[in-house]
Coordinates of C-alpha atoms and ligand atoms in Angstrom, one line a residue:
X167 CA -14.1 41.2 -14.0
X168 CA -10.3 41.5 -14.1
X169 CA -8.1 40.8 -11.1
X170 CA -10.7 38.3 -9.8
X171 CA -9.7 35.3 -7.8
X172 CA -11.8 32.2 -7.2
X173 CA -10.6 30.5 -4.0
X174 CA -11.5 26.9 -3.3
X175 CA -11.1 25.3 0.1
X176 CA -11.1 21.5 0.4
X177 CA -12.6 19.2 3.1
X178 CA -9.8 19.4 5.6
X179 CA -9.6 23.2 5.2
X180 CA -13.2 23.5 6.3
X181 CA -13.2 20.5 8.7
X182 CA -14.1 22.5 11.8
X183 CA -14.4 26.0 13.1
X184 CA -10.7 26.5 13.6
X185 CA -9.9 25.3 10.1
X186 CA -12.7 27.6 8.7
X187 CA -11.2 30.5 10.6
X188 CA -7.8 30.0 8.9
X189 CA -9.6 30.1 5.6
X190 CA -11.2 33.3 6.6
X191 CA -7.8 34.8 7.3
X192 CA -6.6 33.9 3.8
X193 CA -9.7 35.5 2.2
X194 CA -9.6 38.6 4.3
X195 CA -6.0 39.2 3.4
X196 CA -6.8 39.4 -0.3
X197 CA -9.5 41.7 -1.7
X198 CA -9.4 40.1 -5.1
X199 CA -11.0 36.8 -3.7
X200 CA -14.6 37.5 -4.4
X201 CA -15.9 33.9 -4.9
X202 CA -15.2 31.2 -2.4
X203 CA -15.9 27.6 -3.3
X204 CA -16.1 25.1 -0.4
X205 CA -16.1 21.4 -0.1
X206 CA -18.0 19.5 2.5
X207 CA -16.3 19.3 5.8
X208 CA -13.8 16.4 6.0
X209 CA -15.6 13.1 6.3
X210 CA -19.1 14.4 5.6
X211 CA -19.3 13.2 1.9
X212 CA -18.1 9.8 2.9
X213 CA -20.9 9.6 5.5
X214 CA -23.4 10.8 2.9
X215 CA -22.2 8.1 0.5
X216 CA -22.6 5.6 3.2
X217 CA -26.2 6.6 3.7
X218 CA -26.9 6.0 0.0
X219 CA -25.0 2.7 -0.1
X220 CA -26.3 0.9 2.9
X221 CA -29.8 -0.6 3.1
X222 CA -29.5 -0.8 6.9
X223 CA -31.6 1.9 8.5
X224 CA -29.6 2.0 11.7
X225 CA -26.4 2.5 9.7
X226 CA -28.1 5.4 7.8
X227 CA -29.0 7.1 11.1
X228 CA -25.5 6.5 12.5
X229 CA -24.1 8.3 9.4
X230 CA -26.6 11.1 9.8
X231 CA -25.6 11.5 13.5
X232 CA -22.0 11.9 12.4
X233 CA -22.9 14.6 10.0
X234 CA -25.1 16.4 12.5
X235 CA -22.2 16.3 15.1
X236 CA -19.7 17.8 12.7
X237 CA -22.2 20.5 11.7
X238 CA -23.4 21.4 15.2
X239 CA -19.8 21.6 16.4
X240 CA -19.2 24.5 14.0
X241 CA -22.5 26.1 14.7
X242 CA -21.8 26.1 18.4
X243 CA -18.6 28.0 17.9
X244 CA -20.2 30.9 16.1
X245 CA -20.7 34.2 17.8
X246 CA -24.2 34.6 16.3
X247 CA -25.4 31.1 15.6
X248 CA -28.9 32.3 15.3
X249 CA -28.0 34.0 11.9
X250 CA -27.6 30.6 10.3
X251 CA -29.3 28.1 12.7
X252 CA -32.6 28.1 10.8
X253 CA -30.9 27.3 7.5
X254 CA -28.9 24.5 9.0
X255 CA -31.9 23.0 10.8
X256 CA -33.8 23.0 7.5
X257 CA -31.0 21.3 5.7
X258 CA -30.6 18.7 8.4
X259 CA -34.4 18.1 8.5
X260 CA -34.5 17.7 4.7
X261 CA -31.7 15.2 4.9
X262 CA -33.4 13.3 7.7
X263 CA -36.6 13.1 5.7
X264 CA -34.7 11.6 2.8
X265 CA -33.5 8.9 5.1
X266 CA -36.9 8.3 6.7
X267 CA -38.7 8.1 3.4
X268 CA -35.8 6.6 1.5
X269 CA -37.0 3.0 0.9
X270 CA -34.5 0.2 0.5
X271 CA -32.5 1.5 -2.4
X272 CA -32.0 5.1 -3.5
X273 CA -32.3 6.1 -7.2
X274 CA -29.2 7.7 -8.7
X275 CA -31.0 11.1 -8.6
X276 CA -31.6 10.7 -4.9
X277 CA -28.0 9.6 -4.3
X278 CA -26.8 12.9 -5.8
X279 CA -29.3 14.9 -3.9
X280 CA -28.2 13.3 -0.6
X281 CA -24.5 13.8 -1.4
X282 CA -25.2 17.5 -2.0
X283 CA -25.9 18.2 1.6
X284 CA -22.2 18.2 2.7
X285 CA -21.4 21.3 0.6
X286 CA -24.7 22.9 1.3
X287 CA -24.1 22.7 5.0
X288 CA -20.4 23.7 5.0
X289 CA -21.1 26.8 2.7
X290 CA -23.9 28.0 5.0
X291 CA -21.6 27.7 8.0
X292 CA -18.6 29.2 6.3
X293 CA -20.4 32.3 5.0
X294 CA -21.4 33.0 8.6
X295 CA -17.8 32.5 9.8
X296 CA -16.7 35.0 7.2
X297 CA -19.4 37.5 8.1
X298 CA -18.5 37.3 11.7
X299 CA -14.9 38.2 10.8
X300 CA -16.2 41.4 9.3
X301 CA -16.5 40.5 5.6
X302 CA -19.6 41.2 3.6
X303 CA -20.4 37.7 2.6
X304 CA -23.4 35.9 1.2
X305 CA -24.1 32.2 0.7
X306 CA -25.1 31.4 -2.9
X307 CA -26.8 28.2 -4.2
X308 CA -24.5 27.3 -7.0
X309 CA -27.2 25.1 -8.5
X310 CA -28.7 28.3 -10.0
X311 CA -25.5 28.5 -12.2
X312 CA -23.8 25.1 -12.4
X313 CA -25.9 23.6 -15.1
X314 CA -25.0 20.0 -16.0
X315 CA -26.4 17.1 -17.9
X316 CA -28.3 14.4 -16.0
X317 CA -25.5 11.9 -15.6
X318 CA -25.9 11.5 -11.9
X319 CA -22.6 10.8 -10.0
X320 CA -20.5 12.2 -12.8
X321 CA -22.5 15.0 -14.4
X322 CA -21.1 16.9 -17.3
X323 CA -21.0 20.7 -16.9
X324 CA -22.7 22.7 -19.7
X325 CA -20.0 25.3 -20.1
X326 CA -21.9 27.8 -22.3
X327 CA -25.0 27.8 -20.1
X328 CA -22.9 28.1 -17.0
X329 CA -21.3 31.2 -18.4
X330 CA -24.7 32.7 -19.3
X331 CA -26.2 31.9 -15.9
X332 CA -23.1 33.2 -14.1
X333 CA -23.3 36.5 -16.0
X334 CA -26.9 36.9 -14.9
X335 CA -27.0 35.6 -11.3
X336 CA -23.4 35.8 -10.0
X337 CA -21.5 38.5 -11.7
X338 CA -23.8 41.3 -10.4
X339 CA -23.3 40.1 -6.8
X340 CA -19.5 39.8 -6.6
X341 CA -18.7 43.5 -6.8
X342 CA -20.6 44.2 -3.6
X343 CA -19.7 41.2 -1.5
X344 CA -17.8 37.9 -1.2
X345 CA -19.8 35.0 -2.4
X346 CA -19.5 31.7 -0.6
X347 CA -20.7 28.7 -2.6
X348 CA -20.7 25.0 -3.0
X349 CA -18.2 22.9 -5.0
X350 CA -19.1 19.5 -6.4
X351 CA -22.8 20.0 -7.0
X352 CA -24.9 21.2 -9.9
X353 CA -28.3 21.0 -11.4
X354 CA -29.7 19.6 -14.6
X355 CA -32.3 21.2 -16.9
X356 CA -35.1 19.5 -14.9
X357 CA -33.9 21.2 -11.6
X358 CA -32.6 17.9 -10.3
X359 CA -29.4 18.1 -8.2
X360 CA -26.3 16.5 -9.7
X361 CA -22.7 15.9 -8.6
X362 CA -19.5 16.2 -10.6
X363 CA -17.8 13.1 -9.2
X364 CA -15.7 12.7 -6.0
X365 CA -13.2 15.5 -5.5
X366 CA -15.2 17.6 -7.9
X367 CA -15.0 20.9 -6.0
X368 CA -11.7 21.7 -7.7
X369 CA -13.4 21.4 -11.0
X370 CA -16.3 23.6 -9.8
X371 CA -13.9 26.3 -8.9
X372 CA -12.1 26.2 -12.3
X373 CA -15.5 26.2 -14.1
X374 CA -16.6 29.3 -12.2
X375 CA -13.3 31.0 -12.9
X376 CA -13.9 30.3 -16.6
X377 CA -17.5 31.6 -16.4
X378 CA -16.6 34.7 -14.5
X379 CA -13.4 35.3 -16.5
X380 CA -11.2 35.3 -13.4
X381 CA -7.4 35.6 -13.5
X382 CA -6.6 33.0 -10.9
X383 CA -8.0 29.9 -9.2
X384 CA -6.6 29.1 -5.8
X385 CA -6.9 25.6 -4.5
X386 CA -6.3 25.6 -0.8
X387 CA -5.8 22.1 0.6
X388 CA -3.8 20.2 3.2
X389 CA -0.4 20.1 1.4
X390 CA 1.8 23.1 0.6
X391 CA 1.5 22.5 -3.1
X392 CA 1.9 19.8 -5.8
X393 CA 4.7 17.4 -4.9
X394 CA 6.9 15.3 -7.0
X395 CA 4.7 12.4 -5.8
X396 CA 2.1 12.0 -3.1
X397 CA 3.9 13.0 0.1
X398 CA 2.2 10.2 1.9
X399 CA 4.2 7.7 -0.2
X400 CA 7.7 9.0 0.5
X401 CA 9.2 11.7 2.7
X402 CA 11.5 12.5 -0.2
X403 CA 8.7 14.0 -2.1
X404 CA 9.2 17.7 -2.6
X405 CA 7.0 20.6 -3.6
X406 CA 7.1 21.9 -7.2
X407 CA 7.2 25.7 -7.4
X408 CA 6.0 25.9 -10.9
X409 CA 4.5 23.4 -13.4
X410 CA 2.9 23.6 -16.8
X411 CA -0.8 23.0 -17.5
X412 CA 0.1 19.9 -19.5
X413 CA 2.2 18.3 -16.8
X414 CA -0.2 19.0 -14.0
X415 CA -3.2 17.8 -16.1
X416 CA -1.3 14.5 -16.6
X417 CA -0.6 14.2 -12.9
X418 CA -4.3 14.8 -12.1
X419 CA -5.4 12.3 -14.7
X420 CA -3.1 9.6 -13.5
X421 CA -4.2 9.8 -9.9
X422 CA -2.5 12.8 -8.1
X423 CA -5.5 13.4 -5.8
X424 CA -4.5 17.0 -5.0
X425 CA -6.4 18.0 -8.2
X426 CA -9.6 16.6 -9.6
X427 CA -8.7 15.2 -13.1
X428 CA -10.8 17.8 -15.0
X429 CA -9.7 20.9 -13.0
X430 CA -7.3 22.1 -15.6
X431 CA -9.6 21.8 -18.6
X432 CA -11.4 25.1 -18.0
X433 CA -8.1 26.7 -16.8
X434 CA -6.4 25.8 -20.0
X435 CA -9.3 26.9 -22.2
X436 CA -9.0 30.4 -20.8
X437 CA -5.4 30.5 -19.7
X438 CA -6.3 31.0 -16.0
X439 CA -3.4 30.5 -13.6
X440 CA -4.0 27.9 -10.9
X441 CA -2.3 28.1 -7.5
X442 CA -2.2 25.2 -5.0
X443 CA -1.3 25.9 -1.4
X444 CA -2.0 24.9 2.2
X445 CA -4.7 26.6 4.1
X446 CA -2.9 25.6 7.3
X447 CA 0.4 27.1 6.1
X448 CA -0.5 29.8 3.6
X449 CA 2.9 31.5 4.1
X450 CA 4.7 28.3 3.0
X451 CA 4.4 29.2 -0.7
X452 CA 2.8 26.7 -3.0
X453 CA 2.6 25.6 -6.6
X454 CA 1.8 27.8 -9.6
X455 CA 0.3 26.0 -12.6
X456 CA 0.6 28.0 -15.8
X457 CA 0.8 27.7 -19.6
X458 CA 4.4 28.9 -19.8
X459 CA 7.0 27.8 -17.2
X460 CA 10.7 28.5 -16.8
X461 CA 11.8 24.9 -16.7
X462 CA 10.6 21.7 -18.3
X463 CA 12.7 18.9 -16.7
X464 CA 12.5 15.4 -18.2
X465 CA 11.2 14.0 -14.9
X466 CA 8.6 16.1 -13.1
X467 CA 6.5 13.7 -10.9
X468 CA 5.2 10.2 -10.4
X469 CA 1.5 9.6 -10.0
X470 CA -0.3 6.5 -8.8
X471 CA -3.8 5.2 -9.4
X472 CA -4.9 2.1 -7.6
X473 CA -7.4 -0.6 -8.3
X474 CA -7.2 -0.7 -12.1
X475 CA -8.8 -3.3 -14.3
X476 CA -6.8 -4.8 -17.1
X477 CA -8.7 -6.5 -19.9
X478 CA -6.9 -8.6 -22.5
X479 CA -8.8 -9.5 -25.6
X480 CA -7.4 -12.1 -28.0
X481 CA -8.7 -13.5 -31.3
X482 CA -6.5 -15.9 -33.2
X483 CA -9.1 -15.8 -36.0
X484 CA -8.1 -12.2 -36.7
X485 CA -4.6 -13.0 -37.8
X486 CA -4.1 -11.1 -41.1
X487 CA -7.7 -10.1 -41.1
X488 CA -8.6 -6.4 -41.1
X489 CA -10.8 -4.6 -38.5
X490 CA -10.0 -6.4 -35.3
X491 CA -9.3 -3.2 -33.3
X492 CA -12.2 -1.3 -34.8
X493 CA -14.6 -4.1 -33.8
X494 CA -13.3 -4.2 -30.2
X495 CA -13.4 -0.4 -29.8
X496 CA -16.8 -0.2 -31.4
X497 CA -18.2 -2.5 -28.8
X498 CA -16.6 -0.6 -26.0
X499 CA -17.8 2.7 -27.3
X500 CA -21.4 1.5 -27.8
X501 CA -21.4 0.6 -24.1
X502 CA -19.9 4.0 -23.2
X503 CA -16.8 2.4 -21.7
X504 CA -13.9 4.8 -21.6
X505 CA -10.5 3.2 -22.3
X506 CA -7.4 4.4 -20.5
X507 CA -4.2 2.7 -21.7
X508 CA -3.9 0.4 -24.7
X509 CA -1.2 -1.9 -26.1
X510 CA -1.8 -4.1 -29.1
X511 CA -0.4 -6.9 -31.2
X512 CA -2.1 -8.1 -34.4
X513 CA -4.5 -10.5 -32.7
X514 CA -4.7 -9.1 -29.2
X515 CA -5.3 -5.9 -27.4
X516 CA -4.7 -5.1 -23.7
X517 CA -6.4 -2.2 -22.2
X518 CA -7.2 -0.6 -18.9
X519 CA -10.4 0.9 -17.8
X520 CA -10.4 4.2 -16.0
X521 CA -13.2 3.7 -13.5
X522 CA -10.8 2.5 -10.8
X523 CA -11.5 -1.2 -10.4
X524 CA -14.7 -3.2 -10.9
X525 CA -17.1 -1.6 -8.4
X526 CA -20.4 -3.3 -8.6
X527 CA -22.0 -0.4 -10.5
X528 CA -19.1 -0.4 -12.9
X529 CA -19.0 -4.1 -13.5
X530 CA -22.7 -3.8 -14.2
X531 CA -21.9 -1.5 -17.1
X532 CA -18.9 -3.5 -18.3
X533 CA -20.4 -7.0 -18.2
X534 CA -22.6 -6.6 -21.3
X535 CA -19.6 -5.4 -23.3
X536 CA -17.5 -8.3 -22.2
X537 CA -20.3 -10.7 -23.3
X538 CA -20.2 -9.2 -26.8
X539 CA -16.4 -9.4 -26.9
X540 CA -16.5 -13.0 -25.8
X541 CA -18.6 -13.9 -28.8
X542 CA -15.5 -13.6 -31.0
X543 CA -12.5 -13.3 -28.6
X544 CA -10.9 -14.8 -25.5
X545 CA -11.2 -12.2 -22.8
X546 CA -9.2 -12.1 -19.6
X547 CA -10.0 -9.7 -16.9
X548 CA -7.4 -8.9 -14.2
X549 CA -7.9 -6.8 -11.2
X550 CA -5.9 -5.5 -8.2
X551 CA -3.4 -3.6 -10.4
X552 CA -2.0 -0.1 -10.0
X553 CA -1.1 2.3 -12.7
X554 CA 2.2 4.1 -12.1
X555 CA 2.8 7.2 -14.3
X556 CA 6.1 8.9 -14.7
X557 CA 5.2 12.5 -15.7
X558 CA 7.7 14.8 -17.5
X559 CA 8.7 16.4 -20.7
X560 CA 9.9 14.9 -24.0
X561 CA 9.7 11.4 -22.4
X562 CA 8.8 9.9 -25.8
X563 CA 12.1 11.0 -27.4
X564 CA 14.6 11.3 -24.6
X565 CA 17.5 8.8 -24.4
X566 CA 17.9 6.4 -21.5
X567 CA 14.4 6.8 -20.0
X568 CA 13.3 3.1 -20.3
X569 CA 16.7 1.9 -19.4
X570 CA 16.5 3.8 -16.2
X571 CA 13.1 2.5 -15.5
X572 CA 13.8 -1.2 -16.2
X573 CA 17.1 -1.0 -14.1
X574 CA 15.3 0.4 -11.1
X575 CA 12.4 -2.0 -11.2
X576 CA 14.2 -5.1 -12.5
X577 CA 12.7 -7.2 -9.7
X578 CA 9.1 -6.0 -10.2
X579 CA 6.6 -7.7 -12.5
X580 CA 5.5 -4.9 -14.7
X581 CA 2.3 -5.4 -16.8
X582 CA 1.4 -3.3 -19.8
X583 CA 3.9 -0.6 -20.5
X584 CA 2.8 2.5 -22.4
X585 CA 5.6 4.6 -23.8
X586 CA 5.8 6.8 -26.9
X587 CA 2.3 8.0 -27.4
X588 CA 2.6 11.0 -25.1
X589 CA 5.6 13.2 -24.6
X590 CA 4.4 13.9 -21.0
X591 CA 4.0 10.4 -19.6
X592 CA 5.3 6.9 -19.4
X593 CA 2.9 4.5 -17.7
X594 CA 2.9 0.9 -16.5
X595 CA 0.9 -1.4 -14.3
X596 CA 2.1 -3.3 -11.2
X597 CA 0.3 -5.3 -8.6
X598 CA -1.5 -3.1 -6.0
X599 CA 0.6 -4.5 -3.2
X600 CA 3.9 -3.6 -5.0
X601 CA 2.8 -0.1 -6.0
X602 CA 3.8 2.1 -3.0
X603 CA 7.3 0.5 -3.0
X604 CA 7.7 0.9 -6.7
X605 CA 6.8 4.6 -6.5
X606 CA 9.2 5.1 -3.6
X607 CA 12.1 3.3 -5.4
X608 CA 11.5 5.1 -8.6
X609 CA 11.2 8.5 -6.9
X610 CA 14.5 7.9 -5.2
X611 CA 16.1 7.1 -8.5
X612 CA 14.6 9.9 -10.6
X613 CA 14.5 12.7 -8.1
X614 CA 17.4 12.3 -5.6
X615 CA 19.7 15.3 -6.0
Ligands
ADP965 P1 -8.9 18.5 -0.5 O1 -9.9 17.9 0.5 O2 -8.3 19.8 0.0 O3 -9.5 18.6 -1.9 P2 -7.5 16.1 -1.2 O4 -7.4 15.0 -0.2 O5 -8.5 15.9 -2.3 O6 -7.7 17.5 -0.5 O7 -6.1 16.3 -2.0 C1 -4.9 16.5 -1.2 C2 -4.2 15.2 -1.0 O8 -3.7 14.8 -2.3 C3 -2.9 15.3 -0.2 O9 -3.2 15.2 1.2 C4 -2.0 14.3 -0.8 O10 -2.0 13.1 0.1 C5 -2.7 13.9 -2.1 N1 -1.7 13.9 -3.2 C6 -1.6 12.9 -4.1 N2 -0.6 13.2 -5.0 C7 -0.1 14.4 -4.6 C8 0.9 15.2 -5.2 N3 1.6 14.8 -6.2 N4 1.2 16.4 -4.5 C9 0.5 16.7 -3.5 N5 -0.5 16.0 -2.9 C10 -0.8 14.8 -3.5
LIG966 N1 -17.1 16.7 -1.0 C1 -16.8 16.1 -2.3 C2 -16.0 14.8 -2.0 O1 -15.6 14.6 -0.9 C3 -16.1 17.0 -3.3 C4 -14.8 17.5 -2.9 O2 -14.4 17.4 -1.7 O3 -14.1 18.1 -3.8 O4 -15.7 14.1 -2.9
MG967 MG1 -9.8 17.1 -3.4

């Protein structure tokens, strides 16, 4: 369908009835918005995660009570709550049953199922809000279309099947009415509910845009666009009117939370424009992300990703011997460990892992690999580090870039600097505690007018 817009509304945008009403205004003002993807209301996914993490039954019920309160507050504001009350009651009862019969520890499949309730509740409520505003709207269970593999917690979308299922189940509906559906969740081939990873609703919206051949994805959030850095870090951050796919993808990869890291992959595949704006201030403009842009400045933005793990592997025996790096990376790859940044010398390699610190689940996956590496190397693991990424254009070949960086941060202990491999980024590690100050200082140097 040409002239089709997929609009995604994040957690704060659907936090309560008033916020949902503002989203309805945006949708009603634009007839091309036929598919609406919603996140769970703000705070709900965190509460669901808490249910899956704690073994304490009282804590599970407390979290459930929080979710129920957020849900009922919206329901009670509706003009015709009876239209959706039964669906909401069923969802809440199903969630409660999962808590009652949960046992001490949830399986990873159950964790994803539990986390799916946030989006399932918010989409049911939001489609009623939209209907009450006069729109012809229907809530659609995206699990019928969003086919993924079975990697719970970080499921991989199956793009070809999603396109086929969207063609059959979704495409015929959107001409007649607006579809309200869930971000973040999907379903594997065995009809088990999966999730795409935290913040995954942006990715869902882009995947649906690709499947339905939409022109534009709108990401409505709590900031008026993509900024030169997280506006929470410095009040000097300013909104970027237009940015290329490459630059925005780098920003998302390196921690700019405003977009899930994978969001731009489907958009780039099909050249779909992405707009980021504030559902609170839709008139304030926003950021357009596109393939071609008017300007490509050397410095575009600074991104920050906290809680990184740095692993240094050293083997003096490998001096002048071939195959050291191949051996190290073979071990990491066999354990399905994805490496982020790398620097090397002949007998050592330093690398960061992209899972954001050693959570217990993650260290569980990494430990066996470290054991294998320790059989022929000295291995040092450092935590509590932040990755700072300067994003821009031609950074690998422009004069004076590193000089500017080192001058600005001469008092900071920088660990592992990666420069030269990408024309769009220059990355380095600093201590977590230093990171906000480093971003602020660097931003002031690179972006002050
Ligand atoms: P949503 O719930 O709408 O998906 P998120 O909290 O996931 O919203 O993303 C929006 C947040 O991203 C902002 O509140 C902001 O603090 C953070 N953020 C990080 N980096 C940037 C950036 N470069 N530009 C804008 N926002 C950013
Ligand atoms: N509700 C999910 C989360 O909080 C997905 C999203 O908001 O994009 O991570
Ligand atoms: Mg988000």
